[in-house]
Coordinates of C-alpha atoms and ligand atoms in Angstrom, one line a residue:
Chain K
M1 CA 43.2 26.4 404.7
L2 CA 43.4 25.1 408.3
T3 CA 46.0 22.5 409.2
R4 CA 44.5 19.6 411.1
G5 CA 45.7 19.5 414.7
F6 CA 47.8 22.7 414.5
S7 CA 47.4 25.3 417.2
G8 CA 50.9 26.9 417.1
R9 CA 53.3 27.9 419.8
K10 CA 51.6 30.6 421.9
S11 CA 54.6 32.2 423.4
A12 CA 54.7 35.7 422.2
Q13 CA 51.2 37.1 422.5
E14 CA 52.4 40.4 424.1
F15 CA 54.5 41.1 421.0
V16 CA 52.0 40.1 418.3
D17 CA 51.7 43.6 416.8
R18 CA 55.5 43.7 416.3
I19 CA 55.7 40.3 414.4
P20 CA 54.8 40.5 410.7
P21 CA 52.6 37.7 409.2
G22 CA 54.3 34.3 408.9
Q23 CA 57.2 35.3 411.2
H24 CA 58.1 33.9 414.6
L25 CA 60.3 35.2 417.4
V26 CA 63.8 33.9 418.1
E27 CA 66.2 34.8 421.0
N28 CA 69.3 33.7 419.1
F29 CA 70.7 35.3 416.0
P30 CA 70.6 32.7 413.1
V31 CA 73.1 33.2 410.3
L32 CA 72.3 32.8 406.6
S33 CA 74.5 33.4 403.6
A34 CA 75.2 32.1 400.2
G35 CA 78.8 31.2 400.6
P36 CA 81.8 31.3 402.9
A37 CA 82.1 34.4 405.1
P38 CA 84.9 36.6 403.7
R39 CA 87.6 37.8 406.1
V40 CA 87.9 41.5 405.8
D41 CA 90.7 43.3 407.7
T42 CA 89.8 46.8 408.8
A43 CA 93.2 48.0 407.7
E44 CA 92.2 47.1 404.1
W45 CA 88.5 48.0 404.5
K46 CA 87.1 50.6 402.2
F47 CA 83.6 51.9 401.7
S48 CA 82.8 53.7 398.4
L49 CA 79.9 55.6 397.0
K50 CA 79.3 55.5 393.2
I51 CA 76.9 57.0 390.7
G52 CA 76.7 54.3 388.1
P53 CA 80.3 53.4 387.3
K54 CA 81.6 56.7 388.6
P55 CA 83.2 56.8 392.1
V56 CA 82.1 59.8 394.2
K57 CA 83.8 59.3 397.5
A58 CA 85.5 56.5 399.5
W59 CA 86.2 56.1 403.2
T60 CA 88.9 54.1 405.0
W61 CA 87.9 52.4 408.3
A62 CA 89.3 55.3 410.3
E63 CA 87.6 57.9 408.2
F64 CA 84.3 56.0 408.3
N65 CA 84.4 55.8 412.1
A66 CA 85.0 59.5 412.3
L67 CA 81.6 60.2 410.7
P68 CA 78.6 60.9 413.1
Q69 CA 77.7 57.6 414.9
S70 CA 74.1 56.7 415.5
K71 CA 72.7 54.1 418.0
W72 CA 69.5 52.3 417.0
V73 CA 67.3 49.7 418.6
R74 CA 65.3 47.9 416.0
D75 CA 63.2 44.7 415.3
I76 CA 64.6 42.6 412.4
H77 CA 62.8 40.1 410.2
C78 CA 64.5 37.3 408.1
V79 CA 62.7 35.8 405.1
T80 CA 63.3 32.4 406.5
T81 CA 60.6 33.4 409.1
W82 CA 62.5 34.4 412.2
S83 CA 62.2 37.8 413.8
K84 CA 64.3 39.2 416.5
L85 CA 63.1 42.2 418.6
D86 CA 65.1 45.1 420.1
T87 CA 68.4 44.4 418.4
Q88 CA 71.0 47.1 419.2
W89 CA 73.1 48.6 416.4
E90 CA 75.7 51.3 416.0
G91 CA 76.9 52.8 412.8
V92 CA 76.6 55.6 410.3
T93 CA 73.2 56.5 408.7
I94 CA 72.9 56.6 405.0
D95 CA 71.9 60.3 405.4
D96 CA 75.1 61.0 407.2
I97 CA 77.1 59.2 404.5
L98 CA 75.5 61.2 401.7
A99 CA 75.9 64.4 403.7
D100 CA 79.7 63.7 404.1
A101 CA 79.9 63.2 400.4
D102 CA 77.9 66.3 399.8
L103 CA 75.6 64.4 397.6
E104 CA 71.9 64.5 397.0
A105 CA 70.5 61.3 395.7
P106 CA 71.0 61.5 391.9
T107 CA 68.6 58.6 391.1
E108 CA 65.8 56.7 392.9
F109 CA 67.6 53.4 393.1
V110 CA 70.7 51.9 394.9
L111 CA 72.6 48.7 394.7
A112 CA 74.5 47.8 397.8
H113 CA 77.7 45.8 397.1
S114 CA 79.6 43.5 399.4
Y115 CA 83.1 41.9 399.7
D116 CA 81.8 38.5 398.8
G117 CA 80.3 39.7 395.5
Y118 CA 76.8 39.9 396.9
S119 CA 74.6 42.7 395.9
T120 CA 71.1 43.8 396.8
N121 CA 68.8 46.5 395.4
V122 CA 67.1 49.0 397.7
P123 CA 65.3 52.2 396.6
I124 CA 66.8 55.3 398.1
A125 CA 63.4 56.0 399.7
D126 CA 64.1 52.9 401.9
L127 CA 67.6 54.1 402.8
S128 CA 67.2 57.8 403.5
V129 CA 65.5 59.9 406.2
G130 CA 66.7 57.7 409.1
K131 CA 65.6 54.4 407.6
A132 CA 69.0 52.7 407.2
M133 CA 72.6 52.7 408.3
V134 CA 75.9 51.0 407.7
A135 CA 76.3 49.2 411.0
T136 CA 79.7 48.5 412.6
K137 CA 78.6 47.4 416.0
F138 CA 76.0 44.9 417.3
G139 CA 75.0 44.7 421.0
G140 CA 77.7 47.3 421.8
K141 CA 80.5 45.1 420.3
P142 CA 82.3 45.2 416.9
L143 CA 80.1 43.3 414.4
E144 CA 81.2 39.7 414.1
R145 CA 82.5 38.3 410.8
D146 CA 79.6 35.8 410.8
H147 CA 77.1 38.6 411.0
G148 CA 78.7 40.7 408.3
G149 CA 81.6 42.4 410.2
P150 CA 83.4 44.7 409.9
A151 CA 80.3 46.5 408.5
R152 CA 76.9 45.6 407.1
L153 CA 74.0 47.5 405.7
L154 CA 71.1 47.7 408.1
V155 CA 67.6 48.2 406.6
P156 CA 65.5 46.9 409.5
H157 CA 62.1 47.6 408.0
L158 CA 62.8 45.2 405.0
Y159 CA 63.5 41.4 405.1
F160 CA 67.0 41.0 406.3
W161 CA 68.6 39.8 403.1
K162 CA 68.4 43.5 402.1
S163 CA 70.8 44.3 405.0
A164 CA 73.8 43.2 403.0
K165 CA 76.7 41.7 405.1
W166 CA 80.3 42.7 404.5
V167 CA 79.1 45.8 402.6
N168 CA 81.7 47.8 400.8
G169 CA 79.7 50.3 398.8
L170 CA 76.5 51.9 397.6
Q171 CA 75.9 52.5 393.9
F172 CA 73.2 54.7 392.5
T173 CA 71.5 53.1 389.4
T174 CA 69.1 54.6 387.0
R175 CA 66.8 51.6 387.0
D176 CA 65.8 49.2 389.9
E177 CA 68.4 46.5 389.1
A178 CA 67.9 43.1 390.7
G179 CA 70.6 42.1 393.1
F180 CA 71.9 38.6 394.0
W181 CA 68.9 37.1 395.7
E182 CA 66.5 39.2 393.7
L183 CA 67.8 37.4 390.6
R184 CA 67.3 34.1 392.3
G185 CA 63.6 34.2 393.0
Y186 CA 63.4 36.7 395.9
H187 CA 61.2 39.8 395.9
M188 CA 62.5 43.2 394.5
R189 CA 61.4 45.1 397.6
G190 CA 61.0 42.6 400.5
D191 CA 58.5 44.3 402.9
P192 CA 57.8 41.8 405.7
W193 CA 54.5 43.5 406.6
R194 CA 53.3 42.7 403.1
E195 CA 55.0 39.2 403.1
Q196 CA 57.0 40.1 400.0
R197 CA 59.2 37.0 400.2
Y198 CA 59.5 35.7 396.7
T199 CA 59.3 37.2 393.2
N200 CA 55.9 39.0 392.7
D201 CA 54.5 38.0 396.2
Chain Y
M1 CA 81.0 36.8 392.1
S2 CA 79.1 33.6 392.1
S3 CA 79.2 31.4 389.1
D4 CA 75.6 30.1 389.1
T5 CA 73.0 31.2 386.6
P6 CA 70.1 32.9 388.1
T7 CA 67.0 30.9 387.6
T8 CA 64.6 33.8 387.4
D9 CA 65.0 37.3 386.0
G10 CA 62.9 38.9 388.7
Q11 CA 60.0 38.9 386.3
S12 CA 58.5 35.4 386.7
A13 CA 55.1 34.8 388.1
K14 CA 54.3 34.5 391.8
I15 CA 54.6 31.0 393.2
E16 CA 51.3 30.1 394.6
W17 CA 50.4 28.1 397.7
Q18 CA 48.8 24.7 397.1
S19 CA 47.2 22.1 399.2
A20 CA 49.5 19.1 399.1
V21 CA 48.4 15.7 400.3
V22 CA 50.6 13.6 402.5
S23 CA 50.7 10.3 400.6
S24 CA 53.2 8.4 402.9
I25 CA 55.4 8.8 405.8
V26 CA 58.7 6.9 406.2
R27 CA 60.9 7.1 409.3
Q28 CA 64.5 7.3 408.2
T29 CA 66.6 7.8 411.4
P30 CA 65.7 8.2 415.0
T31 CA 65.2 11.9 414.4
I32 CA 64.5 12.3 410.7
T33 CA 61.3 11.3 408.9
S34 CA 60.4 11.5 405.2
Y35 CA 57.0 12.9 404.1
F36 CA 55.9 12.3 400.6
F37 CA 53.5 14.7 399.0
R38 CA 51.1 14.5 396.1
L39 CA 50.8 17.9 394.5
P40 CA 47.6 19.1 392.9
Q41 CA 49.7 21.5 390.7
P42 CA 53.0 19.6 390.1
F43 CA 56.1 21.8 389.3
A44 CA 59.5 21.2 387.8
Y45 CA 62.4 22.0 390.1
R46 CA 66.1 21.8 390.3
A47 CA 68.1 19.6 392.6
G48 CA 68.8 21.7 395.8
Q49 CA 65.7 23.9 395.7
H50 CA 63.2 24.1 398.6
V51 CA 59.6 24.5 399.3
D52 CA 57.9 26.6 402.0
V53 CA 55.4 24.8 404.2
R54 CA 52.7 26.8 406.1
L55 CA 50.6 25.5 409.0
T56 CA 47.5 27.5 410.0
A57 CA 45.7 27.3 413.4
P58 CA 42.0 27.9 413.9
D59 CA 42.6 31.4 415.3
G60 CA 44.3 32.4 412.1
Y61 CA 47.9 32.1 413.4
S62 CA 50.2 30.6 410.9
A63 CA 53.8 29.3 410.9
S64 CA 55.9 28.6 407.9
R65 CA 59.3 27.0 407.4
S66 CA 61.5 26.1 404.5
Y67 CA 62.3 22.4 403.6
S68 CA 64.6 21.3 400.9
I69 CA 63.3 18.8 398.4
A70 CA 64.9 15.4 398.8
S71 CA 63.4 13.7 395.7
S72 CA 65.2 13.7 392.4
P73 CA 63.9 16.4 389.9
C74 CA 64.1 14.0 387.0
K75 CA 61.3 12.0 388.4
M76 CA 59.1 15.0 387.7
F77 CA 60.3 15.2 384.1
S78 CA 59.3 11.7 383.3
D79 CA 56.2 11.6 385.5
P80 CA 54.7 15.0 386.3
S81 CA 52.4 13.5 388.8
A82 CA 55.3 12.2 390.8
E83 CA 55.4 12.9 394.5
I84 CA 58.0 15.1 396.2
E85 CA 59.8 14.0 399.3
L86 CA 60.7 16.2 402.2
A87 CA 62.8 14.8 405.1
I88 CA 62.2 16.7 408.4
E89 CA 64.4 16.5 411.4
R90 CA 62.6 16.8 414.8
L91 CA 64.1 19.7 416.8
E92 CA 63.2 19.6 420.5
E93 CA 61.1 22.7 421.4
G94 CA 60.6 23.6 417.8
E95 CA 57.3 24.6 416.5
V96 CA 56.9 23.0 413.0
S97 CA 59.2 20.0 412.9
P98 CA 57.8 18.4 416.1
F99 CA 54.3 19.0 414.7
F100 CA 55.2 16.9 411.6
H101 CA 56.6 14.2 413.8
A102 CA 53.8 14.1 416.4
V103 CA 50.7 15.0 414.5
V104 CA 50.9 14.7 410.7
Q105 CA 49.4 11.6 409.2
E106 CA 48.8 10.1 405.8
N107 CA 46.1 11.9 403.8
D108 CA 46.6 15.2 405.7
E109 CA 46.6 18.3 403.6
I110 CA 49.5 20.7 404.1
A111 CA 49.8 24.1 402.4
L112 CA 53.1 24.2 400.5
R113 CA 54.6 26.2 397.7
G114 CA 57.7 25.9 395.5
P115 CA 60.1 25.5 393.9
L116 CA 62.0 28.2 395.8
G117 CA 65.6 29.3 395.9
G118 CA 67.8 29.7 392.9
H119 CA 71.3 29.6 394.4
F120 CA 72.0 26.3 396.1
V121 CA 71.2 24.3 392.9
W122 CA 72.9 21.6 390.9
P123 CA 74.6 23.2 387.9
E124 CA 73.0 22.4 384.6
K125 CA 76.4 21.7 383.1
P126 CA 78.9 20.8 385.9
A127 CA 82.3 22.4 385.0
G128 CA 84.2 19.6 386.8
P129 CA 84.0 17.3 389.8
I130 CA 81.6 18.1 392.6
L131 CA 82.2 18.0 396.3
L132 CA 79.1 17.7 398.6
I133 CA 79.5 18.3 402.4
G134 CA 76.6 17.9 404.8
S135 CA 75.6 17.2 408.3
G136 CA 72.4 15.6 409.6
S137 CA 69.4 16.8 407.7
G138 CA 71.7 19.0 405.7
L139 CA 72.0 15.9 403.4
V140 CA 68.5 16.6 402.1
P141 CA 69.3 19.0 399.2
L142 CA 72.5 17.0 398.5
I143 CA 70.6 13.7 398.2
S144 CA 68.4 15.3 395.6
M145 CA 71.5 16.3 393.7
L146 CA 73.0 12.8 394.0
R147 CA 69.8 11.1 392.9
H148 CA 69.7 13.4 390.0
A149 CA 73.3 12.9 389.1
C150 CA 73.0 9.1 389.4
R151 CA 70.2 9.1 387.0
T152 CA 71.2 11.6 384.4
D153 CA 74.8 12.6 384.3
N154 CA 77.2 9.8 383.8
D155 CA 80.6 11.5 384.0
T156 CA 80.8 14.0 386.8
P157 CA 82.8 12.6 389.7
V158 CA 81.1 13.4 393.0
A159 CA 82.5 13.0 396.6
L160 CA 80.2 13.3 399.6
L161 CA 81.5 14.0 403.1
L162 CA 78.6 13.5 405.5
S163 CA 78.7 14.1 409.2
A164 CA 76.3 12.4 411.7
R165 CA 76.3 11.5 415.3
T166 CA 76.1 7.8 414.9
R167 CA 75.7 5.3 412.1
E168 CA 72.0 5.1 412.9
D169 CA 71.7 8.8 412.3
V170 CA 73.1 8.7 408.7
L171 CA 70.1 9.7 406.6
Y172 CA 69.6 7.5 403.5
R173 CA 72.6 5.3 404.6
D174 CA 71.7 2.2 402.6
E175 CA 71.0 4.2 399.5
L176 CA 74.3 6.1 399.8
I177 CA 76.3 2.9 400.3
A178 CA 74.5 1.3 397.3
Y179 CA 75.4 4.3 395.1
E180 CA 79.0 4.0 396.1
E181 CA 79.0 0.3 395.3
K182 CA 77.3 0.8 391.9
L183 CA 79.0 4.0 390.7
R184 CA 82.8 4.2 390.6
R185 CA 82.8 8.0 390.2
F186 CA 81.0 8.4 393.5
S187 CA 82.8 8.4 396.8
L188 CA 81.2 8.4 400.2
R189 CA 83.0 9.4 403.4
L190 CA 81.2 9.4 406.7
A191 CA 82.3 11.5 409.7
I192 CA 80.7 9.8 412.7
T193 CA 81.1 12.0 415.8
R194 CA 79.7 9.9 418.7
E195 CA 80.9 6.3 418.0
P196 CA 83.8 4.6 416.2
P197 CA 83.3 4.4 412.4
H198 CA 82.2 1.1 410.9
R199 CA 84.0 1.4 407.6
D200 CA 87.7 1.8 407.1
K201 CA 87.5 4.9 404.9
D202 CA 85.2 6.7 407.4
F203 CA 86.2 9.1 410.1
G204 CA 85.5 8.9 413.8
R205 CA 85.6 12.6 414.6
R206 CA 84.1 16.0 413.8
I207 CA 84.9 17.5 410.4
D208 CA 88.2 19.3 410.1
A209 CA 90.5 20.7 407.5
G210 CA 92.7 17.5 407.4
M211 CA 89.6 15.4 406.7
L212 CA 88.7 17.7 403.8
G213 CA 92.1 17.2 402.3
E214 CA 91.6 13.4 402.3
V215 CA 88.2 13.7 400.8
L216 CA 89.5 15.9 398.0
G217 CA 92.0 13.1 397.2
D218 CA 88.9 10.9 396.3
L219 CA 88.3 13.2 393.3
P220 CA 90.4 13.1 390.1
A221 CA 90.7 16.9 390.1
M222 CA 89.9 19.9 392.3
P223 CA 86.1 20.3 392.4
A224 CA 84.5 23.0 390.3
H225 CA 81.5 23.2 392.6
V226 CA 81.2 22.7 396.4
F227 CA 77.9 22.5 398.1
I228 CA 77.8 22.7 401.9
C229 CA 74.7 22.3 404.0
G230 CA 74.0 21.9 407.7
S231 CA 73.9 23.9 410.8
N232 CA 75.7 27.3 410.8
G233 CA 78.6 26.1 412.9
F234 CA 79.2 23.1 410.7
V235 CA 78.9 25.1 407.5
N236 CA 81.5 27.6 408.8
I237 CA 84.0 24.9 409.6
A238 CA 83.5 23.2 406.2
A239 CA 83.6 26.4 404.2
D240 CA 86.7 27.6 406.0
G241 CA 88.3 24.2 405.5
A242 CA 87.5 24.3 401.8
L243 CA 89.0 27.8 401.4
A244 CA 92.1 26.6 403.3
A245 CA 92.4 23.6 400.9
G246 CA 92.7 26.2 398.1
L247 CA 89.2 26.2 396.7
P248 CA 88.0 29.5 395.4
A249 CA 85.2 31.2 397.4
A250 CA 83.2 31.6 394.2
A251 CA 83.0 27.8 393.9
I252 CA 81.5 27.3 397.3
K253 CA 77.8 27.5 397.9
T254 CA 76.3 27.2 401.4
E255 CA 72.9 26.6 402.8
R256 CA 72.4 27.1 406.6
Y257 CA 69.6 25.5 408.5
G258 CA 69.9 27.1 411.9
E259 CA 72.5 27.5 414.6
Ligands
FAD1 C1 66.4 26.8 402.7 C2 66.2 25.9 403.9 C3 66.0 24.6 403.8 C4 65.8 23.7 404.9 N1 65.6 22.4 404.7 C5 65.4 21.6 405.7 C6 65.2 20.2 405.6 O1 65.3 19.6 404.5 N2 65.0 19.4 406.7 C7 65.0 19.9 407.9 O2 64.7 19.2 408.9 N3 65.1 21.3 408.1 C8 65.3 22.1 407.1 N4 65.4 23.5 407.3 C9 65.2 24.0 408.6 C10 63.7 24.3 408.8 O3 63.3 25.3 408.0 C11 63.3 24.7 410.2 O4 64.1 25.7 410.6 C12 63.5 23.6 411.2 O5 62.6 22.5 410.9 C13 63.1 24.0 412.6 O6 61.8 24.5 412.7 P1 60.9 24.3 414.0 O7 59.7 25.1 413.7 O8 60.8 22.9 414.3 O9 61.8 25.0 415.1 P2 61.7 26.5 415.6 O10 60.4 26.7 416.2 O11 62.0 27.4 414.4 O12 62.9 26.5 416.6 C14 64.2 26.2 416.2 C15 65.0 25.9 417.5 O13 65.1 27.1 418.2 C16 64.5 27.0 419.5 N5 63.4 28.0 419.7 C17 63.3 29.1 418.9 N6 62.3 29.9 419.3 C18 61.8 29.3 420.4 C19 60.7 29.6 421.3 N7 60.0 30.8 421.1 N8 60.4 28.8 422.3 C20 61.1 27.7 422.4 N9 62.2 27.3 421.6 C21 62.5 28.1 420.6 C22 63.9 25.6 419.5 O14 64.4 25.0 420.7 C23 64.4 24.9 418.3 O15 65.4 23.9 418.6 C24 65.7 24.3 406.2 C25 65.9 25.7 406.3 C26 66.1 26.5 405.2 C27 66.3 28.0 405.5

């Protein structure tokens, strides 16, 4: 259905193949979250890995920062329709986290948990083999509280709500269990190239 | 963890696009205009939910944005053919909002789908008083809540702290003032940032923690639910102020419209 009189803002033709359907480019970095931003002191920060209810390994801030660090430049896409190109991140890949725990993925599904009680489900296939990291730096600087600092999950190929802010753990689950937004009408997988915004899109 | 009840179980059907007809357009403030839509497939919604709007150009390019529903959900219960109201603020250099303001006319058809969002919603059974905090067009989901509360729920005390640049910029000003005169359990406080306030109980400054303390005094008890909506900077100040006033993080829900 055409919208009478609409031609759109023709600003980003050169990047069209990097912008998923229904998305538009922004230069700024908008913030979205369901509640107040928690204040997490790195002295208290802990990141843990669990299989179901069972803890496997946990890292303090110092231990986590001693893991192999990766630097990525990625495009990111928010379900509210903004996309941002060439964002710079640093952190520890999920592969390196699992390797440090000496763990092979025991199930296909993962729930990421955060300090504010937020959770989001991501299949391990979307986290492993260089697809995702726990990021502690953005643009070369420590990740700001507003953007999920000290650490957030980064799964750049999925809509950005999957990149849980203030992340404090990954939990393997036997089933694909809906996380916070997935229980509130958002898609279970969230692939921007297939416009999987809301439930069953 | 958040105290709201999820509205879907992740299993519900896909929400389809429909071609909504603009039935009327009402200018509300110098920058905010209401658009009323007739829906070919009406839907029930909860106060605070939003719709997505999609504009499509002849070359296939499309742009979509989210807009909160301003109208009261109970209208839909009594009359399923009721219209829904969106109130859209014109952002300079924006793509979609200036299009609404400059181009959209009555009888135009706009692709829209909803209801969307299951977090920033009025609780089915409020557990206590409710505090609403908004700025500018951030009032939109809050007015839906207020309209709903004024019609259905006769006991829950509600306080609204609303920030706007000038008195003229206060969206739904007359309606808000009328609610306050009519309903003893509703208290309205305006924070006017660019001119002196007109009413004694209003503030002539940007929102801050001290102001929140005063507004909390309008309620008979600490609020069980706090809804904050506006620009990101505003929401951060309000949310941090609410935490500083002793409200638990789990009681505070936020919706952020942009920078
Ligand atoms: C859940 C939700 C509910 C919402 N409800 C409402 C509501 O009820 N009412 C309301 O008014 N808004 C609401 N919004 C905000 C709305 O979705 C839009 O973000 C808003 O209308 C701006 O869209 P736009 O296309 O006009 O501006 P955009 O094109 O998105 O631009 C936004 C700003 O960024 C700048 N900008 C970004 N990219 C460019 C570029 N390439 N070139 C130039 N400038 C650029 C513009 O200057 C502009 O000021 C809501 C948002 C959400 C997430």
